[in-house]
Short mmCIF file of C-alpha atoms in Angstrom, two decimals:
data_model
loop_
_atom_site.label_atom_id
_atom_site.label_comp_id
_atom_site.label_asym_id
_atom_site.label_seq_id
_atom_site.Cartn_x
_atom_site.Cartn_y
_atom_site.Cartn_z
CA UNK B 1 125.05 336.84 185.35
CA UNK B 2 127.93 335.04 186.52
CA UNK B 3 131.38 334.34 183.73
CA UNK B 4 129.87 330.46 183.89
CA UNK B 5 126.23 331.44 183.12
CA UNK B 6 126.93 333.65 180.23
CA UNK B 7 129.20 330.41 178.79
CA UNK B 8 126.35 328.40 179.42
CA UNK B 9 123.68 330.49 177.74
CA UNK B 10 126.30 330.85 174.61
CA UNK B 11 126.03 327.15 174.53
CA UNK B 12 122.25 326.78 174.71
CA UNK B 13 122.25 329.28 172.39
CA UNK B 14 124.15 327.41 169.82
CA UNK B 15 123.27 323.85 170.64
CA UNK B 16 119.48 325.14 170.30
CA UNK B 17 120.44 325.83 166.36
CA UNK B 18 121.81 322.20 166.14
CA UNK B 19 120.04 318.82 164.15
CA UNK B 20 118.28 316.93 166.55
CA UNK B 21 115.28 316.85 169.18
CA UNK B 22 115.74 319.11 172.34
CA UNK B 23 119.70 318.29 172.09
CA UNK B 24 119.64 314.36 171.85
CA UNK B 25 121.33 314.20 169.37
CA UNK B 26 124.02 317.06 169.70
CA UNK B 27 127.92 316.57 169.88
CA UNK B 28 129.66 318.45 171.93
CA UNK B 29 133.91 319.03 170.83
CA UNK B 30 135.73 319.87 173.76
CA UNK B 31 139.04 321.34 173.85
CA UNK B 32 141.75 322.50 176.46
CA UNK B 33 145.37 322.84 176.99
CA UNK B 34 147.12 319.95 176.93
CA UNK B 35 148.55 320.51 180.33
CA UNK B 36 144.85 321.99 182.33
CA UNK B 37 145.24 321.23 185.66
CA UNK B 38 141.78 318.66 186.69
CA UNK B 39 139.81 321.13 188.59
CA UNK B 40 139.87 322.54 185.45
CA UNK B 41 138.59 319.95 183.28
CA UNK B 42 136.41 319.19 185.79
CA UNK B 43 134.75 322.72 185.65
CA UNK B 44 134.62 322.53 181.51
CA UNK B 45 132.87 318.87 181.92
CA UNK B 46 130.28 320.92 184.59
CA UNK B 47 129.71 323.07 182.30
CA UNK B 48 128.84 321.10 179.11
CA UNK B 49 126.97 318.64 181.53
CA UNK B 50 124.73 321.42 181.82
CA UNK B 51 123.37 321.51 178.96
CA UNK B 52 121.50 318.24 179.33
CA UNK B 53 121.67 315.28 176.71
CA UNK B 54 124.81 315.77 175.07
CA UNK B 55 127.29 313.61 173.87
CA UNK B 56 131.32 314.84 174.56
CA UNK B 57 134.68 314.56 173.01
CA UNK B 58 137.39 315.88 174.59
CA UNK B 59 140.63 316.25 172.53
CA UNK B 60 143.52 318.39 173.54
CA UNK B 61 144.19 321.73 171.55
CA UNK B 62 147.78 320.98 170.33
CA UNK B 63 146.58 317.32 168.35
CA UNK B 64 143.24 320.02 167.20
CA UNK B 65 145.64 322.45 165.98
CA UNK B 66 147.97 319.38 164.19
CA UNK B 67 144.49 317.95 162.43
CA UNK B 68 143.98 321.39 160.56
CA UNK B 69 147.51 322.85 160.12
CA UNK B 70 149.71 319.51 160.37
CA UNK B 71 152.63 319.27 157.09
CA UNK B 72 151.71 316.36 154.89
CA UNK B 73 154.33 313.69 155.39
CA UNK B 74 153.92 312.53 158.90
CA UNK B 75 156.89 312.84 161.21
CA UNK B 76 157.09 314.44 164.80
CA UNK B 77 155.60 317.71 165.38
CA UNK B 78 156.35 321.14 167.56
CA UNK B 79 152.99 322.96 167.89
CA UNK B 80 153.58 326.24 169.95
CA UNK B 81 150.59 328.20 171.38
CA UNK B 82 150.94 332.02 171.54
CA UNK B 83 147.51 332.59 174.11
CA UNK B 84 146.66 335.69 175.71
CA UNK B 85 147.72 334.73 178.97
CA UNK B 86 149.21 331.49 178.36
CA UNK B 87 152.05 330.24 175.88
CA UNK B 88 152.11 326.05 175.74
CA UNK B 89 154.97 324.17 173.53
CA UNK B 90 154.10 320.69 172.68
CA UNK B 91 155.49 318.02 170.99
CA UNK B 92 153.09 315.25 168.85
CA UNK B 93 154.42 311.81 167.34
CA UNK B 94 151.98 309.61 165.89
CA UNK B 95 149.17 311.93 166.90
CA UNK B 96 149.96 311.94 170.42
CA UNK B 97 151.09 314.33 172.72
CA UNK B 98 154.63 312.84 173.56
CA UNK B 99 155.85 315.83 175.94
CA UNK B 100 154.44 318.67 176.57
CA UNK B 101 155.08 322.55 178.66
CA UNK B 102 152.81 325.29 179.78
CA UNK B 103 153.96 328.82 181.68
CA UNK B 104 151.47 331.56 182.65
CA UNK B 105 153.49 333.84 179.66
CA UNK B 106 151.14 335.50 176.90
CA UNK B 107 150.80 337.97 174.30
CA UNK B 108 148.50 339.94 176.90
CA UNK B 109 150.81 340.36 179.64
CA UNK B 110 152.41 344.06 179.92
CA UNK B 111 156.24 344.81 179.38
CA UNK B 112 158.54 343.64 182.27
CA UNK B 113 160.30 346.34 183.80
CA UNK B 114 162.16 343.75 186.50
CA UNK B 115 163.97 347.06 187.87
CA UNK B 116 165.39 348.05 184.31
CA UNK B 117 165.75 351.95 183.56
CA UNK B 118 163.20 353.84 181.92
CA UNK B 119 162.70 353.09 178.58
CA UNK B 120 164.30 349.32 179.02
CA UNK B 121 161.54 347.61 179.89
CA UNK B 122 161.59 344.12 178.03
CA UNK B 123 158.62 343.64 175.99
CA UNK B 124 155.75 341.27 176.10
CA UNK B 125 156.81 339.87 172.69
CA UNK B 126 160.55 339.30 173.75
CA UNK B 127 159.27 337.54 177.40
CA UNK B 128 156.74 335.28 175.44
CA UNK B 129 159.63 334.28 172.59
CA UNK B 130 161.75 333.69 175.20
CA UNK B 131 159.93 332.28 177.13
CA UNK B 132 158.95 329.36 174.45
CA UNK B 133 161.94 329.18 173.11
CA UNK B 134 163.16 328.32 176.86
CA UNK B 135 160.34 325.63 176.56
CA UNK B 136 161.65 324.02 173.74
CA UNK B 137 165.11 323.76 174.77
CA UNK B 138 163.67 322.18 177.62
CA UNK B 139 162.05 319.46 175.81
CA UNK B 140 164.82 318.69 173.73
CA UNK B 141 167.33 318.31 176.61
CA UNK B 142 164.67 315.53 178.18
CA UNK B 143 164.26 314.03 174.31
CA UNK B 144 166.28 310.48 173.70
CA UNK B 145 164.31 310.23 170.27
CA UNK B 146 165.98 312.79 168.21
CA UNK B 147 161.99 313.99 168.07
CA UNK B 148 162.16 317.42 168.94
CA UNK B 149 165.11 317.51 166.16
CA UNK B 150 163.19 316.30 163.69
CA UNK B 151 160.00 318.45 164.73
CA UNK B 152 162.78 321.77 164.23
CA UNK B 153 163.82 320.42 160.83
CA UNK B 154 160.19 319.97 159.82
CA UNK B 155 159.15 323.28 161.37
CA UNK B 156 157.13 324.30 164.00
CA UNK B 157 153.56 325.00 163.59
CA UNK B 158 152.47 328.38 165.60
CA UNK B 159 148.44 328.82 166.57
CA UNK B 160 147.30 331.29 168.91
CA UNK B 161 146.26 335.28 169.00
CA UNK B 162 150.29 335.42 169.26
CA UNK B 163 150.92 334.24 165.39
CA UNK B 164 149.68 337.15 164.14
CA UNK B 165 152.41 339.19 166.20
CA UNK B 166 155.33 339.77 163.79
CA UNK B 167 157.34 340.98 166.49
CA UNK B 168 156.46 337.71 168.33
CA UNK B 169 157.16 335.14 165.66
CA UNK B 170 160.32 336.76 164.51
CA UNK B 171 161.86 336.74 167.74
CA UNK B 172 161.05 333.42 167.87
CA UNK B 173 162.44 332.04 164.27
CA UNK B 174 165.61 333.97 165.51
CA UNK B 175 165.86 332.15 169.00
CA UNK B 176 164.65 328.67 167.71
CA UNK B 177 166.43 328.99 164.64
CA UNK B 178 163.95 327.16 162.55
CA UNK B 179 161.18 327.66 160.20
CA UNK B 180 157.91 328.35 161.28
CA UNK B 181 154.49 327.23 160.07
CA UNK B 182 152.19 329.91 160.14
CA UNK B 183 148.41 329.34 159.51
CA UNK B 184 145.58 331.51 157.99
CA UNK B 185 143.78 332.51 160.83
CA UNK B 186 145.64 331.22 163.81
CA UNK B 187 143.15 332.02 166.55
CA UNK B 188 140.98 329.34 164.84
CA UNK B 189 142.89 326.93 164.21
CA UNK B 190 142.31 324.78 166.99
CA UNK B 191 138.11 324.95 166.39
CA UNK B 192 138.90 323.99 162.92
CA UNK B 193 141.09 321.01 163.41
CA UNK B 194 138.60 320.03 166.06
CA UNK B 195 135.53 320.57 163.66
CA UNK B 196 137.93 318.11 161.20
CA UNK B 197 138.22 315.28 163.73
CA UNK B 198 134.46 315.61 165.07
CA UNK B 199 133.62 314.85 161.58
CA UNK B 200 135.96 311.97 161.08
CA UNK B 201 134.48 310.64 164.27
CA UNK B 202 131.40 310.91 163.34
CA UNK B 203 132.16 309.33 159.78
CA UNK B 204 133.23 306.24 160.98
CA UNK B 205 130.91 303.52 161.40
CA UNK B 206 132.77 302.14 164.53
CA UNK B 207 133.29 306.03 165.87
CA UNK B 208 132.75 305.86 169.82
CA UNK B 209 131.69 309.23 171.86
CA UNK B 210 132.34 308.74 175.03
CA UNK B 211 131.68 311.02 177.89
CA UNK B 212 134.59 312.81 179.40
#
């Protein structure tokens, strides 16, 4: 069985164990990156499609992540995600993704040697601090708002595998030089907060779920 056709049977599976008759009246919550390229949203939306009479929301994971995790207050907000493969700094006013960057940098990735002795090799955590650290000085460069400011001062929520890396998120405190928000359970953050606004959708007597 093909990477897609396992998804696709996990999803029968679990749809299958949902309210409703044969699937008509399941909800599908879809998340990706905030930066996935079409092709690759177009593949996700294939796949759901699949599964016959479903309703879709689509909601990026950084505003998922911000539902759950998100300081009471309000104000703008730096949500960095510490993948396996990928590390993504974003940056949410009002609920919406204001800026956003992505780079093929994650927890997973081996040391980089980069022709350093033996021994020297810099490690994954140092390349994927670094690396969005380098992100957010890039967003607050491009930033006329003071946003990215005011995200640092409220501090920075981290999701992802990658939170639970102390060698990761103490790199990263150093090179930001800011407090970060660490969640229970970051890998799951981002189903949670999407579980949260599914049901707030679904709450409202006006909610629309439209197909993506």
């Amino acid at each position: 069985m093909t990477e897609s056709g396992s998804r696709l049977a996990l999803l029968r599976r679990l749809t299958a164990t949902a309210p409703g008759d044969e699937g008509h009246d399941t909800v599908v919550m879809l998340t990706h990156p905030v930066l996935a390229a079409p092709e690759e949203r177009a593949a996700a939306r294939r796949l759901v499609d699949a599964l016959g009479p479903t309703r879709i929301i689509a909601v990026d994971s950084a505003r998922a992540a911000a539902a759950y995790a998100a300081p009471a207050g309000g104000g703008p907000l730096l949500v960095i995600d510490l993948g396996a493969r990928l590390t993504e700094v974003t940056l949410v006013v009002d609920g919406l993704v204001q800026d956003a960057r992505l780079a093929e940098v994650g927890v997973d990735d081996p040391p980089e040697s980069g022709g350093a002795p033996v021994g020297t090799a810099r490690s994954s955590a140092d390349s994927v601090a670094g690396t969005a650290a380098d992100m957010v000085s890039d967003l607050w460069r491009r930033d006329r708002t003071g946003a990215v400011r005011g995200a640092l001062r409220r501090g920075v929520l981290v999701t992802g595998g990658g939170a639970l890396s102390l060698d990761v998120t103490g790199r990263l405190a150093h090179l930001l030089r800011a407090r970060l928000r660490l969640v229970n359970d970051p890998q799951t953050s981002v189903v949670r907060g999407a579980g949260l606004m599914l049901t707030s959708a679904l709450r409202h007597p006006t909610a629309a779920l439209p197909r993506t």
